[in-house]
XYZ file of C-alpha atoms in Angstrom:
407
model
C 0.000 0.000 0.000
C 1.255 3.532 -0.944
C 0.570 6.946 -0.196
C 0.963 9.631 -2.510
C 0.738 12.690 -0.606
C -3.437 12.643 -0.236
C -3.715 9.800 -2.724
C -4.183 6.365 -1.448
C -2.570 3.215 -3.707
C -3.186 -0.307 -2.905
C -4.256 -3.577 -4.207
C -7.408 -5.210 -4.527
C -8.853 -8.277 -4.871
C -12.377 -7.732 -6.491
C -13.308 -4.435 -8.226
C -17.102 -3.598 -9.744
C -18.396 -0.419 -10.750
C -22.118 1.051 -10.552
C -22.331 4.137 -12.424
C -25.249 6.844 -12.010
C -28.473 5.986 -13.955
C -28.631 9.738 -14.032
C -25.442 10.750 -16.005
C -26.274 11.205 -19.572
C -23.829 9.038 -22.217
C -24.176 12.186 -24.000
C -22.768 14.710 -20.988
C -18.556 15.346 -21.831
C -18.937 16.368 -18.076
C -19.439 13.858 -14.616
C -21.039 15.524 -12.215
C -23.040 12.488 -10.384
C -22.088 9.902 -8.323
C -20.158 6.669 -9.052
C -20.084 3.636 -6.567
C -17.088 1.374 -6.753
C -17.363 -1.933 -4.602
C -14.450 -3.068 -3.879
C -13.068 -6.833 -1.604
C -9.399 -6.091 -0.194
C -7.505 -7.671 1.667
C -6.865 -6.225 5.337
C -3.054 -5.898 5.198
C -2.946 -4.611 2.328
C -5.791 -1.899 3.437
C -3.805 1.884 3.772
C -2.734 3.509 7.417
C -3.977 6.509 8.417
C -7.425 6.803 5.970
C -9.035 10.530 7.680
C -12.073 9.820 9.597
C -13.212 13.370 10.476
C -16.295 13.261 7.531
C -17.663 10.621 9.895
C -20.227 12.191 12.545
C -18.268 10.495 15.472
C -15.091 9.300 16.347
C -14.715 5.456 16.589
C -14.565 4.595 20.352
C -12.950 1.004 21.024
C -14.239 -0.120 24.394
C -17.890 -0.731 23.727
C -18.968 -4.158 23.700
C -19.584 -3.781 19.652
C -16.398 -2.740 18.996
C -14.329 -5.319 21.891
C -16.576 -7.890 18.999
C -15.418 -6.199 16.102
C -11.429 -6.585 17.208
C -12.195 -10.163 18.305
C -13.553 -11.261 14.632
C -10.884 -9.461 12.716
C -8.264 -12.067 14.353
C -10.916 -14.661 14.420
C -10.079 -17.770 12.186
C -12.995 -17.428 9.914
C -13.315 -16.325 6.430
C -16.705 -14.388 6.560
C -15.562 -11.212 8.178
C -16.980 -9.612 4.433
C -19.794 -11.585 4.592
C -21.288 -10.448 8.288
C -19.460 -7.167 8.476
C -21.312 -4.033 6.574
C -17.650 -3.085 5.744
C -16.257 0.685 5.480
C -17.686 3.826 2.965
C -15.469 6.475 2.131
C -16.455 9.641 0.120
C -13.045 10.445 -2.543
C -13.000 12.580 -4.987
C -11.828 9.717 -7.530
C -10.368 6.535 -7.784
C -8.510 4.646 -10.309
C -8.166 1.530 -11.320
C -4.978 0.061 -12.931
C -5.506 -3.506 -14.070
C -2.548 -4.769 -15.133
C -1.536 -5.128 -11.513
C -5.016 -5.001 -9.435
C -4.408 -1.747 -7.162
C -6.811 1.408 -7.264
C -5.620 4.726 -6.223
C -8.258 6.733 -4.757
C -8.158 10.606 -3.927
C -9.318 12.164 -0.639
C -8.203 15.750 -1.854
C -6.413 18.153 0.073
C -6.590 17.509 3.281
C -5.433 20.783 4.328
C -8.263 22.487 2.741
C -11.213 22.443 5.316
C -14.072 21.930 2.472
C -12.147 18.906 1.245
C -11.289 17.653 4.820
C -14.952 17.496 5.540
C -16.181 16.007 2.112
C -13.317 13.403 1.754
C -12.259 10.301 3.833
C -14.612 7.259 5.777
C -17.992 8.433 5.440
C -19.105 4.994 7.633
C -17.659 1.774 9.322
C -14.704 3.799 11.274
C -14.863 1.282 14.054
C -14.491 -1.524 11.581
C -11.469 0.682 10.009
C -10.045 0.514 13.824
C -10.732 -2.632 14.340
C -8.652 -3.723 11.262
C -6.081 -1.392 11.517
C -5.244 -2.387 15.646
C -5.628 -6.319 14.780
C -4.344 -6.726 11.433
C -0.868 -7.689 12.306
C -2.059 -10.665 14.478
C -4.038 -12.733 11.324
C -1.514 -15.741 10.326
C 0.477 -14.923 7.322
C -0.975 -18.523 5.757
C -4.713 -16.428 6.261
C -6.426 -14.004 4.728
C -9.099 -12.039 5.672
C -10.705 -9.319 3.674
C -13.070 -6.435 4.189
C -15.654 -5.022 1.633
C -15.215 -1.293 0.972
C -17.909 1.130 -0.860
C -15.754 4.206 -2.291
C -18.241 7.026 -3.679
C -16.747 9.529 -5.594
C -18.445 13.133 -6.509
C -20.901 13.055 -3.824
C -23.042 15.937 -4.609
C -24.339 16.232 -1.343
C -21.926 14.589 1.806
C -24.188 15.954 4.275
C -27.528 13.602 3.307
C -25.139 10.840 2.567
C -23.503 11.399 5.391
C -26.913 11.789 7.594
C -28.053 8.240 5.812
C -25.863 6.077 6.542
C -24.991 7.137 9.983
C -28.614 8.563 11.390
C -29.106 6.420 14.360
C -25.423 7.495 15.291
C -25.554 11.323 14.787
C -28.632 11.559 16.411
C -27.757 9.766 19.466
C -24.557 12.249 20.117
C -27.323 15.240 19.941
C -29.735 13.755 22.007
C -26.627 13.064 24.728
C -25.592 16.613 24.208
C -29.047 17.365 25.299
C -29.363 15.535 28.160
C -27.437 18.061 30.024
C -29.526 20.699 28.564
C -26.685 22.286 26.402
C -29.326 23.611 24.079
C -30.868 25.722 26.673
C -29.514 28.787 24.874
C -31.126 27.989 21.780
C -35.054 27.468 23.720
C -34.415 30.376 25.363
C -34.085 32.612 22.097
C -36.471 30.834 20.462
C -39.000 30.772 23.459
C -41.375 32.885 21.674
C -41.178 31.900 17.783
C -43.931 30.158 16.598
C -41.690 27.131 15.756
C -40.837 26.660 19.369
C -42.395 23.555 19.823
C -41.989 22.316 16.456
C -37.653 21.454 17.529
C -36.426 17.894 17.754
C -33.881 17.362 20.399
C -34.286 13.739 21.227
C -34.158 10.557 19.037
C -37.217 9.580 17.040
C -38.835 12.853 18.265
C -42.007 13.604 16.503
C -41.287 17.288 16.035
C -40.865 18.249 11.896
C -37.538 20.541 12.548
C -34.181 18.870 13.948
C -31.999 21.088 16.133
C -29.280 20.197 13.472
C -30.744 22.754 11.279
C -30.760 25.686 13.780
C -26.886 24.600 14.710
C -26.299 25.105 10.869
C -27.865 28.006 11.048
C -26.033 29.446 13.384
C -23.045 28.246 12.149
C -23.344 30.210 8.078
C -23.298 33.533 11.010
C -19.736 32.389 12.829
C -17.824 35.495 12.243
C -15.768 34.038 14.931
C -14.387 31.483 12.361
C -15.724 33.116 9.043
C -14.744 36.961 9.493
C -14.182 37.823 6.337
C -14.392 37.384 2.433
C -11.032 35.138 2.433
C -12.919 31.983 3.536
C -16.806 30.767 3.642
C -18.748 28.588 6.288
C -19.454 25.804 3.534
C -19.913 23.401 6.132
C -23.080 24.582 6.957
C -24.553 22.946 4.154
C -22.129 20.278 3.204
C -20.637 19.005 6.429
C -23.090 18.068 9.696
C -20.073 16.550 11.421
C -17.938 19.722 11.585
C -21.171 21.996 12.540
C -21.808 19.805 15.289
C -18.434 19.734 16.709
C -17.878 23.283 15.814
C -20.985 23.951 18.103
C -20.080 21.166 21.057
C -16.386 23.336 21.696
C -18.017 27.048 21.399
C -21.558 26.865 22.433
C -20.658 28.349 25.774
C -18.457 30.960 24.394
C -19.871 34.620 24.772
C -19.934 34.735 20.913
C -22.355 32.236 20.036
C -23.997 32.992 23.238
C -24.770 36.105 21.654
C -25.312 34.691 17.789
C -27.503 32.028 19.486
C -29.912 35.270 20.522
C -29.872 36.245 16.751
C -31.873 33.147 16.151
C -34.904 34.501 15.102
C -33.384 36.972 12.933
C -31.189 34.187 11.251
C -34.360 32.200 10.875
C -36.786 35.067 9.555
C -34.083 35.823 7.027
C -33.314 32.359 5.557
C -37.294 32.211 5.589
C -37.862 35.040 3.644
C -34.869 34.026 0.976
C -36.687 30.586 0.300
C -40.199 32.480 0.073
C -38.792 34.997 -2.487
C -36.162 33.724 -4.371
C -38.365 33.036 -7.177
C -39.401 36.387 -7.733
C -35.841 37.314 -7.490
C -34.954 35.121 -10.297
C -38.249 36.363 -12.372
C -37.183 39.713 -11.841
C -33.294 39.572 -12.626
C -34.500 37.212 -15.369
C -36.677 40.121 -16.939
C -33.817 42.794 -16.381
C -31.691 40.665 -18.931
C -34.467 40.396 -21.622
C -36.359 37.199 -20.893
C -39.365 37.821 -21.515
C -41.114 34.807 -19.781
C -38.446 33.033 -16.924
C -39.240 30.048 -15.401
C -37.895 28.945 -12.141
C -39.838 25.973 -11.945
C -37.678 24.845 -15.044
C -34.093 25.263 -12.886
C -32.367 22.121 -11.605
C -33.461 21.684 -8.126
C -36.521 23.549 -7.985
C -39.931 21.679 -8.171
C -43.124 23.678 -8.460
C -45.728 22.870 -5.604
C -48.708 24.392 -4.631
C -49.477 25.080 -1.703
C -46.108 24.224 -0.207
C -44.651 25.794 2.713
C -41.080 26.944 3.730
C -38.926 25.000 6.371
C -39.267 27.088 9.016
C -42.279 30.021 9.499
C -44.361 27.665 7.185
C -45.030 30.798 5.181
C -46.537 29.674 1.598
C -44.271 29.180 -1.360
C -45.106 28.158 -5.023
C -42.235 26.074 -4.810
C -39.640 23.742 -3.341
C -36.066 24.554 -3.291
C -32.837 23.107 -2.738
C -31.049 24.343 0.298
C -27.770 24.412 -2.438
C -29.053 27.487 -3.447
C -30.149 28.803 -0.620
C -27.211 28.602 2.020
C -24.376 30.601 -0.255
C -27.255 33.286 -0.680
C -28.248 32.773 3.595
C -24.373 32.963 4.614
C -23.859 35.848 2.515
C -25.537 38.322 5.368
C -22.923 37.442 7.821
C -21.231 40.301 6.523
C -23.555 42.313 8.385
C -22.884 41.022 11.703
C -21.056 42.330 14.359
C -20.080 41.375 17.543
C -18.482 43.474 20.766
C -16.420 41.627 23.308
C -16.869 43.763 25.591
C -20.285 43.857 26.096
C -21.000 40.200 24.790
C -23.328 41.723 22.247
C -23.902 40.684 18.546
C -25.237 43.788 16.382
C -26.639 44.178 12.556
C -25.006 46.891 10.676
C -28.530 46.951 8.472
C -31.356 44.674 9.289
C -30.348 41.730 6.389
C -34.447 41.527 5.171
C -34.257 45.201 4.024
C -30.542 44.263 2.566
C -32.217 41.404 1.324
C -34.732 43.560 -0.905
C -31.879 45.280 -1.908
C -30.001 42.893 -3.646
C -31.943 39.998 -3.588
C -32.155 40.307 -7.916
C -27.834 40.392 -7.807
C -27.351 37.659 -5.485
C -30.096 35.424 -7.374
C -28.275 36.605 -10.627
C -24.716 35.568 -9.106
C -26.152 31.968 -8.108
C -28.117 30.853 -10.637
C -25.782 31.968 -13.292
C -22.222 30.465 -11.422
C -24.049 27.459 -11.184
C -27.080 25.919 -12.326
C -26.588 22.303 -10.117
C -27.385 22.952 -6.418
C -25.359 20.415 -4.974
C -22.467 21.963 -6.264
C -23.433 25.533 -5.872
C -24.048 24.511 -1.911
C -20.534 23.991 -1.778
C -18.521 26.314 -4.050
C -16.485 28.507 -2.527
C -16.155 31.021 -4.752
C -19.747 31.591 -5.194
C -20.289 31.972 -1.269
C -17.344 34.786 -1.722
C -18.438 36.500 -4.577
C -22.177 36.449 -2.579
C -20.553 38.055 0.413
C -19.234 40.676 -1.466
C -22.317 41.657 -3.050
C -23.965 42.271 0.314
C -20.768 43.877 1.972
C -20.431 46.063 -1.004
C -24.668 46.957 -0.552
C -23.474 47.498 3.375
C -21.180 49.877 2.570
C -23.297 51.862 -0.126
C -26.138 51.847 3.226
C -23.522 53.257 5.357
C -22.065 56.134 2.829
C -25.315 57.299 1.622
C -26.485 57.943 5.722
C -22.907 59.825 6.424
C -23.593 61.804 3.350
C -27.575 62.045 4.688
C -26.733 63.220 8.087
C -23.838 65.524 7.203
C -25.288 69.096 7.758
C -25.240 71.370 5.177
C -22.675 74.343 5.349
């Protein structure tokens, strides 16, 4: 097994390939998902594969995992039989046959987008497992381990929230137990979507904390100051929001974004309700006569429906890719004081909103025009920013200019 820098080489035994039924043969372009199943043998399975796209961190001294060590030195051949094996997100893999080996890319792990999109999506305690007990299996045996590599996942954060739900959940509900989210009812204590939160495992309620926590993370000026990086992991990456909020809920800052709730909520509410006459109207501006939003790539017309949060009616449905580089653009407009633990708005973001809604639905639709993608482009969520700092600062020299008297 090699490793080139953040590409993985080593040899398989079994390779088969399951493209997407949704890629045209006529597209010169990939942009959906390909599964790659794959039977290798566990010493010849690569050290140190990143585990921080999984929701948790493998712990060893549960009874499931004390099992899983035990059957990986076990002298039967069935460990890729009973075992549901290991999933890792790449961003491509390669397959030389001439001498059986695949080299698969997890990106640059350096970058934080591609550290939170690339690695083992699921089966990290089988990946531990392997990688403590390995060097105990008789050299006359061999054991092997089915592997599921997925590259150009369009959306980690559903895949990721799939195939590790029961898990991810659970760590939430814990976190609750010892009412860490008491910040959160607090500011939300008299929103009409108070009671409509999920904190516990297989709650009834329609809205998971999750989404507040990403929420409140596309506003974390603490991490995200600037135009130089973007909070993508708010809609690509649940693990890293989740961690992100376990370390700094208690900090003074996101004790004071937490407040800002309702206006984070109101705003990404009134973005999904009126994002299609955004479109319709920067549509018209460039000559079309007749636009049609219901004809974009992750919009479905619905009537009747109703958006996420303030149930306020829409005409349609529409991805959250488009929505969350628009959303995180505001941040810009957020301040916060140390000392006086207080987060402020330069300009309330719903009249900003009105303002430039037509540019940054211009911006979006026209980078990009898949939402999965456009959910976790960087340069989009920059060039979005910009567009509302740049509106900011128009706001602020047009009141100097207002309120300077006369001589």
């Amino acid at each position: 097994m090699t490793k080139l820098q953040n590409k993985f080489q080593f040899k398989v035994e079994a390779l088969r390939t399951l493209p997407s039924p949704y890629q045209s043969y006529k597209s010169t372009t990939n942009d959906s998902e390909t599964i790659y199943y794959l039977l290798v043998d566990m010493k010849n399975l690569p050290d140190n594969l990143p585990l921080d796209v999984n929701p948790r961190e493998p712990k060893m001294t549960t009874n499931v995992a004390k099992r899983l060590l035990n059957a990986v030195i076990e002298p039967e051949n069935d460990f890729y039989i009973n075992n549901r094996g290991i999933v890792i997100a790449a961003k491509s893999l390669k397959f030389n046959s001439m001498d059986h080996t695949v080299t698969i890319d997890l990106g640059n792990q350096n970058d934080e987008s591609d550290h939170y999109s690339y690695g083992i999506l699921d089966g990290g305690h089988t990946y531990r497992a392997i990688m403590t007990q390995r060097d105990q299996i008789p050299d006359a045996q061999k054991k092997y381990v089915r592997l599921e590599v997925i590259t150009n996942v369009q959306n980690i954060t559903r895949l990721s929230d799939a195939r590790n739900t029961s898990v991810q959940v659970s760590d939430i509900a814990l976190f609750n137990l010892d009412d860490n989210f008491a910040d959160v009812q607090a500011a939300i204590a008299k929103e009409p979507y108070r009671n409509k939160i999920a904190y516990k495992d297989n709650a009834p309620e329609p809205i998971h904390i999750s989404d507040l926590i990403r929420l409140l993370y596309a506003f974390d000026i603490d991490k995200y100051p600037d135009d130089m990086s973007a909070p993508i992991q708010s809609y690509s990456g649940a693990a890293q929001v989740f961690k992100r909020y376990q370390t700094a809920y208690d900090t003074a800052f996101y004790k004071a974004l937490t407040k800002e709730l309702p206006t984070l909520v109101r705003l990404y509410d009134t973005i999904e309700a009126t994002l299609s006459k955004k479109y319709v109207a920067y549509k018209k501006a460039s000559g079309v006569q007749n636009p049609r939003f219901g004809s974009v790539r992750g919009i479905t017309p619905k009537e009747s429906s109703k958006t996420k949060f303030l149930g306020t009616s829409t005409d349609y449905q529409i991805s959250n890719g488009y929505i969350f580089p628009i959303f995180g653009a505001f941040r810009s407009l957020l301040r916060f004081d140390q000392s006086t633990g207080v987060a402020s708005w330069v300009f309330d973001p719903i009249d900003i909103w009105n303002s430039v809604g037509d540019s940054l639905a211009q911006n979006t639709f026209e980078s990009i025009s898949n939402p999965q993608l456009a959910g976790k482009d960087k340069q989009l969520w920059l060039t979005n920013y910009r567009i509302v700092e740049t509106q900011s600062l128009r706001q602020s020299l047009k009141q100097q200019v207002t309120s300077t008297p006369k001589v």
